Tab-separated table of C-alpha atoms and ligand atoms in Angstrom:
chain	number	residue	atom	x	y	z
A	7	UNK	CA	-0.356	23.636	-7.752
A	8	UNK	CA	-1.205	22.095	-4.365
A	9	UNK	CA	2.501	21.519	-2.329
A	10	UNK	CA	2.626	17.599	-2.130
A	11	UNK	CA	3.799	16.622	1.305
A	12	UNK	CA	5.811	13.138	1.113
A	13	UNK	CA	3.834	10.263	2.912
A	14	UNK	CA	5.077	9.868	6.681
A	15	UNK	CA	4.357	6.225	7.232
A	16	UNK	CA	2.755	5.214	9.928
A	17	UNK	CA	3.501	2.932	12.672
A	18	UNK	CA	6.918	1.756	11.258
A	19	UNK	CA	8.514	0.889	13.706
A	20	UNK	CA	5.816	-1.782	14.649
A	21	UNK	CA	5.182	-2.681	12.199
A	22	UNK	CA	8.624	-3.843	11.302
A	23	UNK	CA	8.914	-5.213	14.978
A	24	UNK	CA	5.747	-7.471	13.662
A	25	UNK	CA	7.704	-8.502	10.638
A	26	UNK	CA	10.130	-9.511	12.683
A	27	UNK	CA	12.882	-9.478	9.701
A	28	UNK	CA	15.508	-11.716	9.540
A	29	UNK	CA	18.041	-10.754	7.012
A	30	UNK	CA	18.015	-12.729	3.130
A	31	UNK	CA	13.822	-12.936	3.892
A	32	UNK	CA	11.205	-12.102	1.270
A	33	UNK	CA	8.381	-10.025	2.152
A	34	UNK	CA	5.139	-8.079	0.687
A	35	UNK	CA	4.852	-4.536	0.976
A	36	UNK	CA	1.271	-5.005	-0.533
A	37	UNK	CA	0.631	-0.872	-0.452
A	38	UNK	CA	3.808	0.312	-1.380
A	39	UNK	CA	2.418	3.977	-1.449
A	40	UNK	CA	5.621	6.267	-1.413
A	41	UNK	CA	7.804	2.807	-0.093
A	42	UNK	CA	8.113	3.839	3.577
A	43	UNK	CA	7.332	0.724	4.410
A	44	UNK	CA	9.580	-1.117	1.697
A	45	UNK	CA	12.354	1.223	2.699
A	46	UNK	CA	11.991	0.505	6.306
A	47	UNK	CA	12.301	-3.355	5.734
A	48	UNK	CA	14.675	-3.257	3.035
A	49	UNK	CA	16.931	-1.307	6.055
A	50	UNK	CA	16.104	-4.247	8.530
A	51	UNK	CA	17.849	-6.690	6.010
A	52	UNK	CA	14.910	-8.063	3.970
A	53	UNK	CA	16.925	-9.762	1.149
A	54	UNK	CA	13.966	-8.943	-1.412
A	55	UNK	CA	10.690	-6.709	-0.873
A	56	UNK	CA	7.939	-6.859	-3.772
A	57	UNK	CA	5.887	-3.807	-3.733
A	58	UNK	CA	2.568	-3.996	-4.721
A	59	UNK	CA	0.471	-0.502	-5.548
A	60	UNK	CA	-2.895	-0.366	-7.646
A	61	UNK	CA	-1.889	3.662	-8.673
A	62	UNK	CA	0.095	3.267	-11.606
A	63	UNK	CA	1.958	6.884	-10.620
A	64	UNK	CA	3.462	4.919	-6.824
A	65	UNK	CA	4.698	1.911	-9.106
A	66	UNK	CA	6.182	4.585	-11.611
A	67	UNK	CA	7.689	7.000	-8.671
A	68	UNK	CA	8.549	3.833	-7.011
A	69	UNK	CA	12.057	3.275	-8.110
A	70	UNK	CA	13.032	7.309	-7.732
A	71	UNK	CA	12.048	6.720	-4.457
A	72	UNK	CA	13.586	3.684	-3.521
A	73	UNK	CA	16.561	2.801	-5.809
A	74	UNK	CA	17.403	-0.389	-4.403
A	75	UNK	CA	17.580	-3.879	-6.741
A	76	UNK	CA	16.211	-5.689	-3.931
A	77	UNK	CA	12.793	-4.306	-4.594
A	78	UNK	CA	10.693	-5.673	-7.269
A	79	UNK	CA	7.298	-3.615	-8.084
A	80	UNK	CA	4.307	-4.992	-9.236
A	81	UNK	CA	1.516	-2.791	-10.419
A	82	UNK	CA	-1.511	-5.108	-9.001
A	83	UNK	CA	-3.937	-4.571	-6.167
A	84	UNK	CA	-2.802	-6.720	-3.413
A	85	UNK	CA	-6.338	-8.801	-3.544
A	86	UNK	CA	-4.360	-10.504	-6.175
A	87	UNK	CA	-0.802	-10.814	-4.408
A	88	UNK	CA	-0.522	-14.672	-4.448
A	89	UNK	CA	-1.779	-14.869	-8.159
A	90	UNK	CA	0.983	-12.162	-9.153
A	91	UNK	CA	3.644	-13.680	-6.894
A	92	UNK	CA	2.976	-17.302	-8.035
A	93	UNK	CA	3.706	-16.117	-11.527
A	94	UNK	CA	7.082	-14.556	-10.459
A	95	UNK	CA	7.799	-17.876	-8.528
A	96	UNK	CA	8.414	-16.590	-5.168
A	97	UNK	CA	5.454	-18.028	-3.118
A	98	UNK	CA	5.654	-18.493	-0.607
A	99	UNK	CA	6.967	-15.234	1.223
A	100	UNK	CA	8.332	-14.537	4.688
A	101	UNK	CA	5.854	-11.687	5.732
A	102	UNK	CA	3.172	-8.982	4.383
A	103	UNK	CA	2.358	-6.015	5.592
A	104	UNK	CA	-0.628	-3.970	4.367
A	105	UNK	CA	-1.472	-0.330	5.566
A	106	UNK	CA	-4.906	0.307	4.272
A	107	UNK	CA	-6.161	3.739	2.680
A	108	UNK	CA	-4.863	6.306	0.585
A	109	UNK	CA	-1.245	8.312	0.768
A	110	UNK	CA	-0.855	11.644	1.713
A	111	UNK	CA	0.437	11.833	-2.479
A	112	UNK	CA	-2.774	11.138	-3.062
A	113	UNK	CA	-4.776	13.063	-0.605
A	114	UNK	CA	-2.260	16.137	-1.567
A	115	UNK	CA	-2.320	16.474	-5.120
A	116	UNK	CA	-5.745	18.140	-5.724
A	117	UNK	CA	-6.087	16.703	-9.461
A	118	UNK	CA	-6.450	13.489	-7.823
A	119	UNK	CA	-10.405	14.824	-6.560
A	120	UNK	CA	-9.532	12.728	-3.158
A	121	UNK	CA	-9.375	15.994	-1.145
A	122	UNK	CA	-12.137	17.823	0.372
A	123	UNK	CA	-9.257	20.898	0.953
A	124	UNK	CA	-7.807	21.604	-2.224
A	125	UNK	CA	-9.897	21.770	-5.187
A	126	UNK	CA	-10.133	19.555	-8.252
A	127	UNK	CA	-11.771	17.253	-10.709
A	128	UNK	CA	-14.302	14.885	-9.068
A	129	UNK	CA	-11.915	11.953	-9.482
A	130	UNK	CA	-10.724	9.265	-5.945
A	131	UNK	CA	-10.152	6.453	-8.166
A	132	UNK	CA	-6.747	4.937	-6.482
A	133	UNK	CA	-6.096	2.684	-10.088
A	134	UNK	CA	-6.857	5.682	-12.205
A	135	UNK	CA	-9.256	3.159	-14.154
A	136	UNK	CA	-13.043	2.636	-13.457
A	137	UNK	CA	-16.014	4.623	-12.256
A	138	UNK	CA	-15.036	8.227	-11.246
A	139	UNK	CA	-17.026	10.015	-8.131
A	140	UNK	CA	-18.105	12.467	-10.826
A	141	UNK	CA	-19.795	9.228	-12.994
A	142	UNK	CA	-21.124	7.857	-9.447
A	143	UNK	CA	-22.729	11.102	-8.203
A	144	UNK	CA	-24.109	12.475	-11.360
A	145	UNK	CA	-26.044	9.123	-12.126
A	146	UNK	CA	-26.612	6.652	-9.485
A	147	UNK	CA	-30.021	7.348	-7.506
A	148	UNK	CA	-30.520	9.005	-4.413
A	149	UNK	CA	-31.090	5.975	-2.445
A	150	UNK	CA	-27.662	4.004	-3.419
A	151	UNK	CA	-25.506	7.580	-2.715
A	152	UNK	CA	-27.256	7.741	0.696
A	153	UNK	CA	-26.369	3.898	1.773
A	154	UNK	CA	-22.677	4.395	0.550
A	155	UNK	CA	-22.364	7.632	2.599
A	156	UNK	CA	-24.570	5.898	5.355
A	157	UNK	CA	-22.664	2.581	5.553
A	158	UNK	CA	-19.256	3.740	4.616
A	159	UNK	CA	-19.180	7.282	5.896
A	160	UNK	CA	-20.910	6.166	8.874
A	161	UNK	CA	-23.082	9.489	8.542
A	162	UNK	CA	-25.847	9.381	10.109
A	163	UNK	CA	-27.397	12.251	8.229
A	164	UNK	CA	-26.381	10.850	4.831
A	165	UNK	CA	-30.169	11.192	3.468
A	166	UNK	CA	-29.892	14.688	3.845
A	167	UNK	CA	-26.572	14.773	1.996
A	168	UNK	CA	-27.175	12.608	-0.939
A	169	UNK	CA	-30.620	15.125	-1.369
A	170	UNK	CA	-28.513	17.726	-1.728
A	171	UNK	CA	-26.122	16.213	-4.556
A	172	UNK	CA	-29.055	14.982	-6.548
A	173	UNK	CA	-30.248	18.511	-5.990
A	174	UNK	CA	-27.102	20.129	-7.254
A	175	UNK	CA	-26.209	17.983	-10.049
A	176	UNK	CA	-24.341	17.826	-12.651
A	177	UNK	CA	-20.970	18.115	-9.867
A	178	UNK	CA	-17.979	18.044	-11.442
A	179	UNK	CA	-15.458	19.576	-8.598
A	180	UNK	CA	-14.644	18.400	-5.221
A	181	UNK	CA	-14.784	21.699	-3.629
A	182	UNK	CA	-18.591	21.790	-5.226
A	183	UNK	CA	-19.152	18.815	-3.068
A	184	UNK	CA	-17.692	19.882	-0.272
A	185	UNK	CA	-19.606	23.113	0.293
A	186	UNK	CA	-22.857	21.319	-0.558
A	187	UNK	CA	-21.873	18.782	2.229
A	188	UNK	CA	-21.251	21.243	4.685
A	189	UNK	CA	-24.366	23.316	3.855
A	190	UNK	CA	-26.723	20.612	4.243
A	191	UNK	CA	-24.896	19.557	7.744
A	192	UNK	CA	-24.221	23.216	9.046
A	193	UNK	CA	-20.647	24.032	9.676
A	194	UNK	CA	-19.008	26.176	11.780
A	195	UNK	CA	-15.174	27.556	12.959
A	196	UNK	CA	-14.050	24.977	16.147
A	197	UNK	CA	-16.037	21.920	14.516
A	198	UNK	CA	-13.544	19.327	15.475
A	199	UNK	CA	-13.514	17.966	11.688
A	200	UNK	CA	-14.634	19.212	8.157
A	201	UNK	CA	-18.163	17.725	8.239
A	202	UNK	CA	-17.455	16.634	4.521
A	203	UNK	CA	-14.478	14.430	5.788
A	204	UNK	CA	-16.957	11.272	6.313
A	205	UNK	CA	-18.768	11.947	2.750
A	206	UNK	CA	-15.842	11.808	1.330
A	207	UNK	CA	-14.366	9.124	2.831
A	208	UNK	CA	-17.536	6.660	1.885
A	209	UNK	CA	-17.305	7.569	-2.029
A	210	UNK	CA	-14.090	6.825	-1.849
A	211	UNK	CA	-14.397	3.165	-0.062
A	212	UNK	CA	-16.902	3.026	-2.461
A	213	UNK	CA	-15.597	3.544	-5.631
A	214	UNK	CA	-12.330	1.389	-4.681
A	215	UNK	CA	-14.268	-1.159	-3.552
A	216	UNK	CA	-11.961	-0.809	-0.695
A	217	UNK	CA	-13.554	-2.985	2.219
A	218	UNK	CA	-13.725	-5.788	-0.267
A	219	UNK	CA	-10.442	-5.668	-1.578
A	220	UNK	CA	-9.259	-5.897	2.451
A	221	UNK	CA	-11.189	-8.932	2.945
A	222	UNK	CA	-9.720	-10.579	-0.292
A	223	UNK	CA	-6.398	-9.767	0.550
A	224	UNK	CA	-6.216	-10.942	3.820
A	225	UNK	CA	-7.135	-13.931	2.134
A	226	UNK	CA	-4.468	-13.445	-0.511
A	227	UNK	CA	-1.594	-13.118	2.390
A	228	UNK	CA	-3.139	-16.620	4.235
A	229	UNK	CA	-2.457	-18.227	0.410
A	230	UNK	CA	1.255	-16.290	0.315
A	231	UNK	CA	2.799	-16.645	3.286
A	232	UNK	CA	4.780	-19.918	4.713
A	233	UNK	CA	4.593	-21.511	7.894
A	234	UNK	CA	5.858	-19.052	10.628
A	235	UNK	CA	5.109	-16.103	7.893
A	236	UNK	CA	4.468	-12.786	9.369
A	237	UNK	CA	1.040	-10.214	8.570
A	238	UNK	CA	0.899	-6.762	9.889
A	239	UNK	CA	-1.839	-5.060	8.794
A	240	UNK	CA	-2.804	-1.154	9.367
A	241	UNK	CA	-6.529	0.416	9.404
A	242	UNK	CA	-7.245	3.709	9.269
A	243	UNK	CA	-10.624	3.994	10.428
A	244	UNK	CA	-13.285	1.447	12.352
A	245	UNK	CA	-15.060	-0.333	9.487
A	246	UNK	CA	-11.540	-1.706	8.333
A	247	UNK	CA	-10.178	-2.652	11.778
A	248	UNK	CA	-13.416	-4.672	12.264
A	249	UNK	CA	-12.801	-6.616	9.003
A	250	UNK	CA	-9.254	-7.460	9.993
A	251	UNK	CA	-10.041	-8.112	14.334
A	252	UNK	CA	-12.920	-10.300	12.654
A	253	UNK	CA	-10.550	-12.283	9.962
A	254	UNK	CA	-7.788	-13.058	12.473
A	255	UNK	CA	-10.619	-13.771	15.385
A	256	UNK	CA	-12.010	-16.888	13.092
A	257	UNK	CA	-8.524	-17.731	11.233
A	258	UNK	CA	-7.259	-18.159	14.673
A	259	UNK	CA	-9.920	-20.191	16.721
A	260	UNK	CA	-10.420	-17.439	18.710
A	261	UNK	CA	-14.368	-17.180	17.489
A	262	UNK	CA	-15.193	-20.540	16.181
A	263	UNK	CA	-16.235	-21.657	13.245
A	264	UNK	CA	-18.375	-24.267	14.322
A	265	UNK	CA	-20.025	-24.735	17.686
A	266	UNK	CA	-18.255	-26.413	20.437
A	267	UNK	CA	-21.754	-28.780	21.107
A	268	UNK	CA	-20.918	-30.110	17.543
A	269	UNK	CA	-18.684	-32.989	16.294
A	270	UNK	CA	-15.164	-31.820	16.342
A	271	UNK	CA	-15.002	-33.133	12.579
A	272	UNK	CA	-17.511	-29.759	12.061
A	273	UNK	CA	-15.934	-27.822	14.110
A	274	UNK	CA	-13.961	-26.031	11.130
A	275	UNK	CA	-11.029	-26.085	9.560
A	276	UNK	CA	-7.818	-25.683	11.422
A	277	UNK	CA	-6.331	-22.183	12.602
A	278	UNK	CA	-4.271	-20.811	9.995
A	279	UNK	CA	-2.937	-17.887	12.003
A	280	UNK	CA	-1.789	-17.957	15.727
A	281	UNK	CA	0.123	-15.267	18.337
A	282	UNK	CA	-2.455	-12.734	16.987
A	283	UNK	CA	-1.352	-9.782	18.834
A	284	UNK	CA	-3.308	-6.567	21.152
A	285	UNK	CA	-4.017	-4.015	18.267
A	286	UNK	CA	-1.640	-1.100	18.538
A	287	UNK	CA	-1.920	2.222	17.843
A	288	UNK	CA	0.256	5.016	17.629
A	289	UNK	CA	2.391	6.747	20.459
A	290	UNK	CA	2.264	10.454	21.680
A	291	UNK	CA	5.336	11.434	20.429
A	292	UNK	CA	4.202	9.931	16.864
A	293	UNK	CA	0.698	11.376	16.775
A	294	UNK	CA	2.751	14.849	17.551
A	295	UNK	CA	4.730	14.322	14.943
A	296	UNK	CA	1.511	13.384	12.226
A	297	UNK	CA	-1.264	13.969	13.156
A	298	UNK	CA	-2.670	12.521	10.387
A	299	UNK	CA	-1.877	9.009	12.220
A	300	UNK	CA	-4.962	9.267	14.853
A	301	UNK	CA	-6.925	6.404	13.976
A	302	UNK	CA	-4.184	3.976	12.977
A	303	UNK	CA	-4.470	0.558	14.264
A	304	UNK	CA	-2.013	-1.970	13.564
A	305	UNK	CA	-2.727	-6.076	14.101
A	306	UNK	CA	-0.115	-8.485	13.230
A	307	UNK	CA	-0.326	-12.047	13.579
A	308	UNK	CA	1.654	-15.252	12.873
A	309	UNK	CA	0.640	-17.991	9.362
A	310	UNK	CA	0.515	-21.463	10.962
A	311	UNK	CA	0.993	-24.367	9.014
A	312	UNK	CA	-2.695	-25.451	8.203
A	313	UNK	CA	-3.905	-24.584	4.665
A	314	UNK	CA	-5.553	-21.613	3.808
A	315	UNK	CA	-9.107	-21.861	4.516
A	316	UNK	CA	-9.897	-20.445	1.782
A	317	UNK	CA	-7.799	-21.778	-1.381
A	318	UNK	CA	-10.290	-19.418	-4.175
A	319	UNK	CA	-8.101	-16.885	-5.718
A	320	UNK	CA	-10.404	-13.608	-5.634
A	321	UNK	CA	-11.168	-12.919	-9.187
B	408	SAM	C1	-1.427	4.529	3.107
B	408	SAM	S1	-0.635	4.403	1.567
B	408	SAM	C2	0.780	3.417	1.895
B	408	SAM	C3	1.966	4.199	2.329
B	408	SAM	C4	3.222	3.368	2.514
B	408	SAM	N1	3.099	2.406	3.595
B	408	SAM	C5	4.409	4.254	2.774
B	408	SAM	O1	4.996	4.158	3.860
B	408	SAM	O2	4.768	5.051	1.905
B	408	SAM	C6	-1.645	3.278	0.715
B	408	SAM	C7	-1.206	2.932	-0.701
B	408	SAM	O3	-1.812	1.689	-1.020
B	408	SAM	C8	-2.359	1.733	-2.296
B	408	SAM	N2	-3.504	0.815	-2.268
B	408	SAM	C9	-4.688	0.972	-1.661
B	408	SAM	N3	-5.462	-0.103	-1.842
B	408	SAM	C10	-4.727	-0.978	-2.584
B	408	SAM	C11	-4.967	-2.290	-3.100
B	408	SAM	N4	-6.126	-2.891	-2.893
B	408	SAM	N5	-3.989	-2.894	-3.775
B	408	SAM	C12	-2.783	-2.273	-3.991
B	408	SAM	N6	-2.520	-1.026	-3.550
B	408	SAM	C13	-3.471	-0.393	-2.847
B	408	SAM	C14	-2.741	3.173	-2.534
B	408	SAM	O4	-2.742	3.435	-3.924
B	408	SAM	C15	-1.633	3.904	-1.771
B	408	SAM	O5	-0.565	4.201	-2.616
């Protein structure tokens, strides 16, 4: 048995300072995770937090961990937040925050198969439902497990390293992978990082679909969230920072949708988010503290009154 460190969360006091919580409010913890988060804003006064998590075991440990009956938990992926909250009728909310990847639960407990570290079954699927890396590796071809590792992993070897798992198949362990990574990319002691950590990472983006469901529920917290309604939103790594600079760059006029030499009745649909805020990241005396906070970003950004641009609920 792997020791399971609880989740430190990250950036929370920012992001509560971006939530800016008045007391009696409603807002979306849309990762709930080990409810750091929920906790945090449940403390500021939030009169009513609903806790989303797509792993069935954070909506189960969920009320262990915070036994308060202001928190309702919903076990959803937050791509479908308005849908779910719409059906509870308590659209629309006050704030959301979102702090994207997986928790240090889940990165800890080795039968999980999201650690490179600790040995176990080739596994990273977050809603315990769906195509395991084990399914993925064993029978997709070697051109689709390069461009996953290439365009999520950002590795710019990953042709080498998807020859080498089609090479060593069947895989059925993660620590299998992992030495197979780090043989076909040459490792050695004072590497600054496991050179399996960005392999890794890309199956797992992959298999969660995890860029996707970022875009969607960004879109999900424009639908949810009133006029003056809050959004902080934490990345862990570039690709998902660039997504949300991106969304709040257009939803806010910033980039425009339409070109400035056209009619102003093409220029695009109002801004539906405004006071969209420097990214932050986190402080010395936090990144002593956990380290595993390096490449945190946080953005937050205020819901103006225009509609959603987009009014499709992601399926
Ligand atoms: C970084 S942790 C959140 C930690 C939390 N803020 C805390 O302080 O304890 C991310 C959590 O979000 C969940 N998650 C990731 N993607 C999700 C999605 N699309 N919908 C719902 N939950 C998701 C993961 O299962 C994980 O429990």
């Amino acid at each position: 048995m792997t020791a399971i460190v609880p989740h430190v969360p990250v950036l929370i006091n920012e992001v509560v300072a971006g939530l800016a919580v008045v007391p009696g409010e409603t807002h979306v913890d849309g990762t709930f995770g080990a409810g750091g988060y929920t906790q945090a804003l449940l403390g500021a006064g939030a009169g009513r937090v609903i806790g989303f998590d797509r792993d069935p075991d954070a909506i189960a440990n969920g009320p262990a961990l915070v036994p308060d009956p202001r928190l309702i938990l919903v076990h959803e992926r937050f791509s479908q937040m308005d849908r779910a909250l719409e059906e509870r009728d308590l659209l629309p909310v006050d704030g959301v925050a979102l702090d994207i990847g997986v928790s240090s639960m889940q990165l800890d407990q080795a039968e999980r198969g999201f650690s490179f570290s600790n040995d176990g079954p080739l596994d990273m699927r977050m809603s315990q439902s769906g195509q395991s890396a084990a399914e993925f590796l064993n029978h997709a071809d070697e051109a689709e497990i390069a461009r996953v590792i290439r365009d999520y992993g950002e590795e710019p070897r990953a042709r080498s390293v998807a020859r080498a798992i089609v090479a060593a198949r069947p895989l059925t362990r993660t620590a299998e992978l992992a030495a197979l990574v780090r043989k076909a990319l040459g490792h050695h002691a004072g590497m600054k990082s496991d050179p399996a950590t960005r392999t890794f990472q890309a199956i797992r983006i992959h298999l969660n679909a995890e860029l996707d469901e970022l875009e969607q529920g960004l879109r999900a917290a424009e639908r949810s969230l009133r006029t003056g309604g809050r959004l902080a939103v934490v990345t862990f790594h570039s690709l998902e920072d660039r997504i949300v600079k991106r969304f709040l760059r257009t939803r806010s006029g910033a980039t425009p949708a339409g070109s400035r030499h056209r009619p102003l009745a093409l220029a695009g649909p109002s801004p539906s988010f405004e006071q969209v805020a420097k990214p932050l990241s986190p402080s010395d005396s936090e990144l002593a503290r956990n380290p595993r906070a390096r490449s945190a970003r946080l953005r937050t950004a205020v819901r103006t009154g225009a509609p959603a641009w987009d009014q499709e609920k992601a399926a």
